PDB file of C-alpha atoms in Angstrom:
ATOM      1  CA  GLY A   2      -0.403   0.449  -0.180  1.00 79.00           C
ATOM      2  CA  ASN A   3       0.439   3.437   0.069  1.00 85.00           C
ATOM      3  CA  SER A   4       2.982   5.283   2.778  1.00 90.00           C
ATOM      4  CA  VAL A   5       5.436   7.249   3.973  1.00 93.00           C
ATOM      5  CA  THR A   6       7.703   7.212   6.611  1.00 95.00           C
ATOM      6  CA  GLN A   7      10.213  10.212   8.831  1.00 93.00           C
ATOM      7  CA  MET A   8      12.896   9.947  10.764  1.00 88.00           C
ATOM      8  CA  GLU A   9      11.947   9.268  14.477  1.00 85.00           C
ATOM      9  CA  GLY A  10      12.303  12.396  16.641  1.00 86.00           C
ATOM     10  CA  PRO A  11      12.906  14.756  18.699  1.00 94.00           C
ATOM     11  CA  VAL A  12      15.419  16.422  16.816  1.00 96.00           C
ATOM     12  CA  THR A  13      17.167  18.167  18.711  1.00 97.00           C
ATOM     13  CA  LEU A  14      19.157  21.201  16.979  1.00 97.00           C
ATOM     14  CA  SER A  15      21.758  24.388  18.458  1.00 97.00           C
ATOM     15  CA  GLU A  16      20.582  27.693  16.536  1.00 97.00           C
ATOM     16  CA  GLU A  17      22.292  27.904  13.300  1.00 96.00           C
ATOM     17  CA  ALA A  18      22.590  24.493  13.182  1.00 97.00           C
ATOM     18  CA  PHE A  19      22.014  22.422   9.522  1.00 97.00           C
ATOM     19  CA  LEU A  20      18.429  20.939   9.457  1.00 97.00           C
ATOM     20  CA  THR A  21      17.787  17.364   8.040  1.00 97.00           C
ATOM     21  CA  ILE A  22      14.207  15.658   8.030  1.00 97.00           C
ATOM     22  CA  ASN A  23      13.994  12.218   6.264  1.00 97.00           C
ATOM     23  CA  CYS A  24      11.119  11.150   4.758  1.00 97.00           C
ATOM     24  CA  THR A  25      10.663   8.436   2.368  1.00 97.00           C
ATOM     25  CA  TYR A  26       7.382   6.686   0.570  1.00 95.00           C
ATOM     26  CA  THR A  27       6.311   3.669  -1.204  1.00 93.00           C
ATOM     27  CA  ALA A  28       3.645   4.690  -3.594  1.00 88.00           C
ATOM     28  CA  THR A  29       1.939   2.683  -6.153  1.00 83.00           C
ATOM     29  CA  GLY A  30       1.944   5.115  -8.387  1.00 80.00           C
ATOM     30  CA  TYR A  31       3.532   8.979  -8.863  1.00 82.00           C
ATOM     31  CA  PRO A  32       1.995  11.133  -6.182  1.00 88.00           C
ATOM     32  CA  SER A  33       2.737  14.831  -5.130  1.00 90.00           C
ATOM     33  CA  LEU A  34       4.435  15.315  -1.622  1.00 94.00           C
ATOM     34  CA  PHE A  35       4.108  17.939   0.929  1.00 95.00           C
ATOM     35  CA  TRP A  36       5.644  19.114   4.109  1.00 97.00           C
ATOM     36  CA  TYR A  37       3.331  20.439   6.671  1.00 96.00           C
ATOM     37  CA  VAL A  38       4.498  21.997  10.310  1.00 97.00           C
ATOM     38  CA  GLN A  39       2.608  21.561  13.752  1.00 95.00           C
ATOM     39  CA  TYR A  40       3.588  25.041  15.993  1.00 94.00           C
ATOM     40  CA  PRO A  41       2.690  24.443  19.349  1.00 90.00           C
ATOM     41  CA  GLY A  42      -0.773  25.128  19.551  1.00 85.00           C
ATOM     42  CA  GLU A  43      -1.938  25.328  16.818  1.00 87.00           C
ATOM     43  CA  GLY A  44      -3.358  23.307  13.140  1.00 89.00           C
ATOM     44  CA  LEU A  45      -1.001  22.152  10.335  1.00 93.00           C
ATOM     45  CA  GLN A  46       0.147  24.767   7.981  1.00 93.00           C
ATOM     46  CA  LEU A  47       1.728  23.920   4.187  1.00 93.00           C
ATOM     47  CA  LEU A  48       5.632  24.447   3.964  1.00 96.00           C
ATOM     48  CA  LEU A  49       6.354  23.615   0.857  1.00 96.00           C
ATOM     49  CA  LYS A  50       5.038  20.797  -2.263  1.00 93.00           C
ATOM     50  CA  ALA A  51       7.088  19.296  -4.986  1.00 93.00           C
ATOM     51  CA  THR A  52       4.590  17.883  -7.990  1.00 89.00           C
ATOM     52  CA  LYS A  53       6.854  15.724 -10.016  1.00 89.00           C
ATOM     53  CA  ALA A  54      10.138  14.539  -9.934  1.00 91.00           C
ATOM     54  CA  ASP A  55      13.038  16.320  -9.325  1.00 94.00           C
ATOM     55  CA  ASP A  56      10.657  19.649  -8.484  1.00 94.00           C
ATOM     56  CA  LYS A  57      12.358  21.721  -5.753  1.00 96.00           C
ATOM     57  CA  GLY A  58       9.592  22.960  -3.167  1.00 96.00           C
ATOM     58  CA  SER A  59      10.961  25.973  -0.936  1.00 97.00           C
ATOM     59  CA  ASN A  60       9.551  28.745   1.516  1.00 96.00           C
ATOM     60  CA  LYS A  61      10.922  30.103   4.464  1.00 95.00           C
ATOM     61  CA  GLY A  62      14.700  28.842   4.375  1.00 97.00           C
ATOM     62  CA  PHE A  63      13.103  24.917   3.971  1.00 98.00           C
ATOM     63  CA  GLU A  64      14.115  23.062   0.536  1.00 98.00           C
ATOM     64  CA  ALA A  65      12.635  19.560  -0.151  1.00 98.00           C
ATOM     65  CA  THR A  66      13.777  17.874  -4.032  1.00 97.00           C
ATOM     66  CA  TYR A  67      11.131  15.075  -4.966  1.00 96.00           C
ATOM     67  CA  ARG A  68      13.595  12.343  -5.604  1.00 96.00           C
ATOM     68  CA  LYS A  69      11.571   9.420  -7.269  1.00 93.00           C
ATOM     69  CA  GLU A  70      14.691   7.219  -7.995  1.00 93.00           C
ATOM     70  CA  THR A  71      15.224   6.743  -4.167  1.00 95.00           C
ATOM     71  CA  THR A  72      11.675   7.382  -3.364  1.00 95.00           C
ATOM     72  CA  SER A  73      12.351   9.997  -0.803  1.00 96.00           C
ATOM     73  CA  PHE A  74      11.476  13.985  -0.138  1.00 97.00           C
ATOM     74  CA  HIS A  75      13.723  15.080   2.688  1.00 98.00           C
ATOM     75  CA  LEU A  76      13.199  18.091   4.631  1.00 98.00           C
ATOM     76  CA  GLU A  77      16.196  20.826   4.387  1.00 98.00           C
ATOM     77  CA  LYS A  78      16.952  24.135   6.142  1.00 98.00           C
ATOM     78  CA  GLY A  79      20.631  25.795   6.057  1.00 97.00           C
ATOM     79  CA  SER A  80      20.515  27.562   9.373  1.00 96.00           C
ATOM     80  CA  VAL A  81      17.343  26.830  11.582  1.00 97.00           C
ATOM     81  CA  GLN A  82      16.099  29.028  14.026  1.00 97.00           C
ATOM     82  CA  VAL A  83      14.391  28.584  17.367  1.00 97.00           C
ATOM     83  CA  SER A  84      11.403  29.695  16.254  1.00 96.00           C
ATOM     84  CA  ASP A  85      11.351  26.939  13.508  1.00 97.00           C
ATOM     85  CA  SER A  86      10.436  24.710  17.026  1.00 97.00           C
ATOM     86  CA  ALA A  87       7.409  22.627  15.453  1.00 97.00           C
ATOM     87  CA  VAL A  88       6.414  19.407  14.534  1.00 96.00           C
ATOM     88  CA  TYR A  89       6.928  18.477  10.931  1.00 97.00           C
ATOM     89  CA  PHE A  90       5.273  16.099   8.495  1.00 95.00           C
ATOM     90  CA  CYS A  91       5.259  14.665   5.579  1.00 96.00           C
ATOM     91  CA  ALA A  92       2.621  13.542   3.162  1.00 94.00           C
ATOM     92  CA  LEU A  93       1.756  12.417  -0.170  1.00 91.00           C
ATOM     93  CA  VAL A  94      -1.601  12.934  -2.169  1.00 87.00           C
ATOM     94  CA  PHE A  95      -2.583  11.026  -5.322  1.00 78.00           C
ATOM     95  CA  SER A  96      -4.718  12.172  -8.246  1.00 69.00           C
ATOM     96  CA  GLY A  97      -9.182  11.196  -7.852  1.00 65.00           C
ATOM     97  CA  GLY A  98      -8.397  10.249  -4.071  1.00 65.00           C
ATOM     98  CA  TYR A  99     -10.386  13.511  -3.128  1.00 71.00           C
ATOM     99  CA  ASN A 100      -7.716  15.396  -2.000  1.00 73.00           C
ATOM    100  CA  LYS A 101      -7.066  12.458   0.862  1.00 81.00           C
ATOM    101  CA  LEU A 102      -3.920  12.851   2.143  1.00 87.00           C
ATOM    102  CA  ILE A 103      -0.938  10.270   3.668  1.00 88.00           C
ATOM    103  CA  PHE A 104       0.568  11.202   5.909  1.00 90.00           C
ATOM    104  CA  GLY A 105       3.912  10.234   7.869  1.00 91.00           C
ATOM    105  CA  ALA A 106       4.511  10.259  12.085  1.00 91.00           C
ATOM    106  CA  GLY A 107       5.597  13.735  12.388  1.00 93.00           C
ATOM    107  CA  THR A 108       9.288  14.257  13.404  1.00 95.00           C
ATOM    108  CA  ARG A 109       9.899  17.001  16.371  1.00 95.00           C
ATOM    109  CA  LEU A 110      12.479  19.289  15.612  1.00 97.00           C
ATOM    110  CA  ALA A 111      13.737  21.170  19.228  1.00 97.00           C
ATOM    111  CA  VAL A 112      15.813  24.279  18.938  1.00 97.00           C
ATOM    112  CA  HIS A 113      17.690  26.387  21.493  1.00 96.00           C
ATOM    113  CA  PRO A 114      19.766  29.240  21.531  1.00 94.00           C
TER     114      PRO A 114
ATOM    115  CA  ASP B   1      -6.478  33.815   3.770  1.00 69.00           C
ATOM    116  CA  VAL B   2      -8.762  30.164   4.130  1.00 67.00           C
ATOM    117  CA  LYS B   3      -9.902  30.205   7.754  1.00 89.00           C
ATOM    118  CA  VAL B   4     -11.546  26.840   9.258  1.00 94.00           C
ATOM    119  CA  THR B   5     -12.689  26.727  12.627  1.00 95.00           C
ATOM    120  CA  GLN B   6     -13.303  23.954  15.102  1.00 96.00           C
ATOM    121  CA  SER B   7     -15.911  25.352  17.559  1.00 90.00           C
ATOM    122  CA  SER B   8     -13.672  24.395  20.601  1.00 91.00           C
ATOM    123  CA  ARG B   9      -9.972  23.971  21.729  1.00 93.00           C
ATOM    124  CA  TYR B  10     -10.304  21.778  24.563  1.00 95.00           C
ATOM    125  CA  LEU B  11     -13.267  19.119  25.641  1.00 96.00           C
ATOM    126  CA  VAL B  12     -13.168  17.251  28.513  1.00 97.00           C
ATOM    127  CA  LYS B  13     -16.690  14.646  28.108  1.00 97.00           C
ATOM    128  CA  ARG B  14     -17.501  12.058  30.161  1.00 97.00           C
ATOM    129  CA  THR B  15     -18.333   8.411  29.167  1.00 97.00           C
ATOM    130  CA  GLY B  16     -20.764   6.965  27.610  1.00 97.00           C
ATOM    131  CA  GLU B  17     -21.926  10.633  25.577  1.00 97.00           C
ATOM    132  CA  LYS B  18     -22.608  12.006  22.743  1.00 97.00           C
ATOM    133  CA  VAL B  19     -19.394  14.298  21.807  1.00 97.00           C
ATOM    134  CA  PHE B  20     -20.059  16.687  18.951  1.00 97.00           C
ATOM    135  CA  LEU B  21     -16.851  17.962  17.331  1.00 97.00           C
ATOM    136  CA  GLU B  22     -17.787  21.371  14.600  1.00 97.00           C
ATOM    137  CA  CYS B  23     -16.045  22.885  11.782  1.00 97.00           C
ATOM    138  CA  VAL B  24     -16.584  25.707   9.842  1.00 97.00           C
ATOM    139  CA  GLN B  25     -14.518  26.426   6.826  1.00 96.00           C
ATOM    140  CA  ASP B  26     -15.439  30.120   4.924  1.00 93.00           C
ATOM    141  CA  MET B  27     -14.010  29.924   1.083  1.00 88.00           C
ATOM    142  CA  ASP B  28     -16.188  27.605  -0.820  1.00 89.00           C
ATOM    143  CA  HIS B  29     -14.022  24.153  -0.299  1.00 89.00           C
ATOM    144  CA  GLU B  30     -16.192  21.178  -1.641  1.00 89.00           C
ATOM    145  CA  ASN B  31     -13.915  18.725   0.665  1.00 91.00           C
ATOM    146  CA  MET B  32     -13.704  18.642   4.173  1.00 94.00           C
ATOM    147  CA  PHE B  33     -12.183  15.892   6.239  1.00 95.00           C
ATOM    148  CA  TRP B  34     -11.516  14.926  10.037  1.00 97.00           C
ATOM    149  CA  TYR B  35      -8.777  13.435  11.522  1.00 96.00           C
ATOM    150  CA  ARG B  36      -7.099  12.795  14.963  1.00 96.00           C
ATOM    151  CA  GLN B  37      -3.850  13.152  16.162  1.00 93.00           C
ATOM    152  CA  ASP B  38      -1.591  11.111  17.801  1.00 91.00           C
ATOM    153  CA  PRO B  39       1.625  10.871  20.026  1.00 84.00           C
ATOM    154  CA  GLY B  40       3.822   8.487  17.734  1.00 80.00           C
ATOM    155  CA  LEU B  41       0.755   7.785  14.727  1.00 84.00           C
ATOM    156  CA  GLY B  42       0.437  10.728  12.878  1.00 85.00           C
ATOM    157  CA  LEU B  43      -2.760  12.094  11.446  1.00 90.00           C
ATOM    158  CA  ARG B  44      -4.877   9.179  11.323  1.00 92.00           C
ATOM    159  CA  LEU B  45      -8.843   9.972   8.659  1.00 93.00           C
ATOM    160  CA  ILE B  46     -11.760   9.358  10.310  1.00 96.00           C
ATOM    161  CA  TYR B  47     -13.968  10.479   7.532  1.00 96.00           C
ATOM    162  CA  PHE B  48     -14.030  13.202   5.201  1.00 94.00           C
ATOM    163  CA  SER B  49     -17.124  14.974   2.712  1.00 94.00           C
ATOM    164  CA  TYR B  50     -16.738  15.947  -1.273  1.00 90.00           C
ATOM    165  CA  ASP B  51     -20.229  17.333  -1.444  1.00 90.00           C
ATOM    166  CA  VAL B  52     -23.218  18.411   1.261  1.00 92.00           C
ATOM    167  CA  LYS B  53     -24.771  15.168   2.318  1.00 89.00           C
ATOM    168  CA  MET B  54     -21.859  13.229   1.030  1.00 91.00           C
ATOM    169  CA  LYS B  55     -19.380  11.520   3.244  1.00 93.00           C
ATOM    170  CA  GLU B  56     -17.024   7.684   3.220  1.00 93.00           C
ATOM    171  CA  LYS B  57     -15.172   6.620   5.706  1.00 94.00           C
ATOM    172  CA  GLY B  58     -11.583   6.776   6.627  1.00 92.00           C
ATOM    173  CA  ASP B  59      -9.102   4.827   7.874  1.00 90.00           C
ATOM    174  CA  ILE B  60     -10.150   4.755  11.360  1.00 95.00           C
ATOM    175  CA  PRO B  61     -14.292   5.255  11.193  1.00 96.00           C
ATOM    176  CA  GLU B  62     -14.972   3.069  14.279  1.00 96.00           C
ATOM    177  CA  GLY B  63     -17.155   5.276  16.687  1.00 96.00           C
ATOM    178  CA  TYR B  64     -17.923   7.709  14.668  1.00 97.00           C
ATOM    179  CA  SER B  65     -19.781   9.465  12.594  1.00 97.00           C
ATOM    180  CA  VAL B  66     -20.264  12.972  10.731  1.00 97.00           C
ATOM    181  CA  SER B  67     -22.330  15.310   9.141  1.00 97.00           C
ATOM    182  CA  ARG B  68     -23.024  17.510   6.606  1.00 96.00           C
ATOM    183  CA  GLU B  69     -25.754  19.518   6.232  1.00 95.00           C
ATOM    184  CA  LYS B  70     -24.098  22.482   4.943  1.00 95.00           C
ATOM    185  CA  LYS B  71     -21.187  23.290   2.940  1.00 94.00           C
ATOM    186  CA  GLU B  72     -19.322  25.423   4.970  1.00 96.00           C
ATOM    187  CA  ARG B  73     -19.838  22.985   8.225  1.00 97.00           C
ATOM    188  CA  PHE B  74     -18.423  19.781   9.334  1.00 97.00           C
ATOM    189  CA  SER B  75     -19.530  17.803  12.094  1.00 97.00           C
ATOM    190  CA  LEU B  76     -17.923  15.007  13.469  1.00 98.00           C
ATOM    191  CA  ILE B  77     -19.545  12.669  16.163  1.00 98.00           C
ATOM    192  CA  LEU B  78     -18.774  10.576  18.743  1.00 97.00           C
ATOM    193  CA  GLU B  79     -21.934   8.529  19.663  1.00 94.00           C
ATOM    194  CA  SER B  80     -20.729   6.921  22.850  1.00 96.00           C
ATOM    195  CA  ALA B  81     -17.516   8.649  24.052  1.00 97.00           C
ATOM    196  CA  SER B  82     -15.038   5.677  25.237  1.00 97.00           C
ATOM    197  CA  THR B  83     -11.645   6.650  26.632  1.00 97.00           C
ATOM    198  CA  ASN B  84      -9.278   5.721  23.340  1.00 96.00           C
ATOM    199  CA  GLN B  85     -11.046   8.845  21.843  1.00 97.00           C
ATOM    200  CA  THR B  86      -9.634  10.531  23.880  1.00 97.00           C
ATOM    201  CA  SER B  87      -7.088  12.499  21.359  1.00 97.00           C
ATOM    202  CA  MET B  88      -6.654  15.763  19.331  1.00 96.00           C
ATOM    203  CA  TYR B  89      -9.221  16.432  16.467  1.00 97.00           C
ATOM    204  CA  LEU B  90      -8.014  17.843  13.409  1.00 96.00           C
ATOM    205  CA  CYS B  91     -10.185  19.294  10.848  1.00 96.00           C
ATOM    206  CA  ALA B  92      -9.360  20.398   7.150  1.00 94.00           C
ATOM    207  CA  SER B  93     -10.356  21.142   3.711  1.00 93.00           C
ATOM    208  CA  SER B  94      -9.675  21.618   0.268  1.00 88.00           C
ATOM    209  CA  ASP B  95     -10.869  23.145  -2.791  1.00 81.00           C
ATOM    210  CA  PRO B  96     -10.411  19.676  -5.481  1.00 70.00           C
ATOM    211  CA  ARG B  97     -11.476  22.061  -8.406  1.00 69.00           C
ATOM    212  CA  GLY B  98      -8.208  22.519 -11.219  1.00 59.00           C
ATOM    213  CA  VAL B  99      -4.650  20.033 -10.524  1.00 59.00           C
ATOM    214  CA  TYR B 100      -5.388  17.607  -7.703  1.00 58.00           C
ATOM    215  CA  ASN B 101      -2.240  19.125  -5.089  1.00 64.00           C
ATOM    216  CA  GLN B 102      -4.018  21.643  -3.777  1.00 74.00           C
ATOM    217  CA  PRO B 103      -3.296  21.487  -0.254  1.00 80.00           C
ATOM    218  CA  GLN B 104      -5.158  20.594   2.587  1.00 87.00           C
ATOM    219  CA  HIS B 105      -6.143  24.167   5.492  1.00 90.00           C
ATOM    220  CA  PHE B 106      -6.265  22.347   8.537  1.00 93.00           C
ATOM    221  CA  GLY B 107      -8.513  24.082  11.768  1.00 94.00           C
ATOM    222  CA  ASP B 108      -6.359  24.767  15.124  1.00 93.00           C
ATOM    223  CA  GLY B 109      -7.265  21.361  16.113  1.00 94.00           C
ATOM    224  CA  THR B 110      -9.520  20.199  19.334  1.00 96.00           C
ATOM    225  CA  ARG B 111      -7.801  18.354  22.227  1.00 95.00           C
ATOM    226  CA  LEU B 112     -10.459  16.035  23.794  1.00 97.00           C
ATOM    227  CA  SER B 113     -10.311  13.876  26.950  1.00 97.00           C
ATOM    228  CA  ILE B 114     -13.240  11.219  28.099  1.00 97.00           C
ATOM    229  CA  LEU B 115     -13.073  10.807  31.367  1.00 96.00           C
TER     230      LEU B 115
END
């Protein structure tokens, strides 16, 4: 079946460190891929997306590249801030499926000054 | 900006009660979704609706039902609440028109405790 696997957290970093959160997927087809972010006490917000192989999504200094050959969509940021502390979810969606998202388990990021 | 509003941020109910969680969106979206979020499990889809009075089961529908009488409102109903339904509940909406990969827009969630 279709699924998303994320690296387990929590990920703890110092401010200005480099961030990578791994995400791999299993899919029978060619999904679109998303990263959502959930700040404390809030719902999920779309962070970035990619709709086809080799697309790069980017927003707020975060980037992720849709790698079909490795079925991956790793999230990266060159220099994290305390305000980036949140839970990050990787997700996929297929066409014709009422926009139903399949989520990974989420990865909690804690950034310390 | 799309606004998805959930009626309560925190709710405490007793075992056996019938519980209603309400969600309203203001962007005329056709699709609406209810998820529950539990640590280590991510988000799991309970039910979704693609039109007024239309509903489909998600991955974990047991113990829940939904109602969509108006396009902007999607209600989740716990018919007889149990302690294993203590969780964070998230509502979302999306516009399926145009390309298929429109993002879902989420409310802030309702943290429900069943005692």
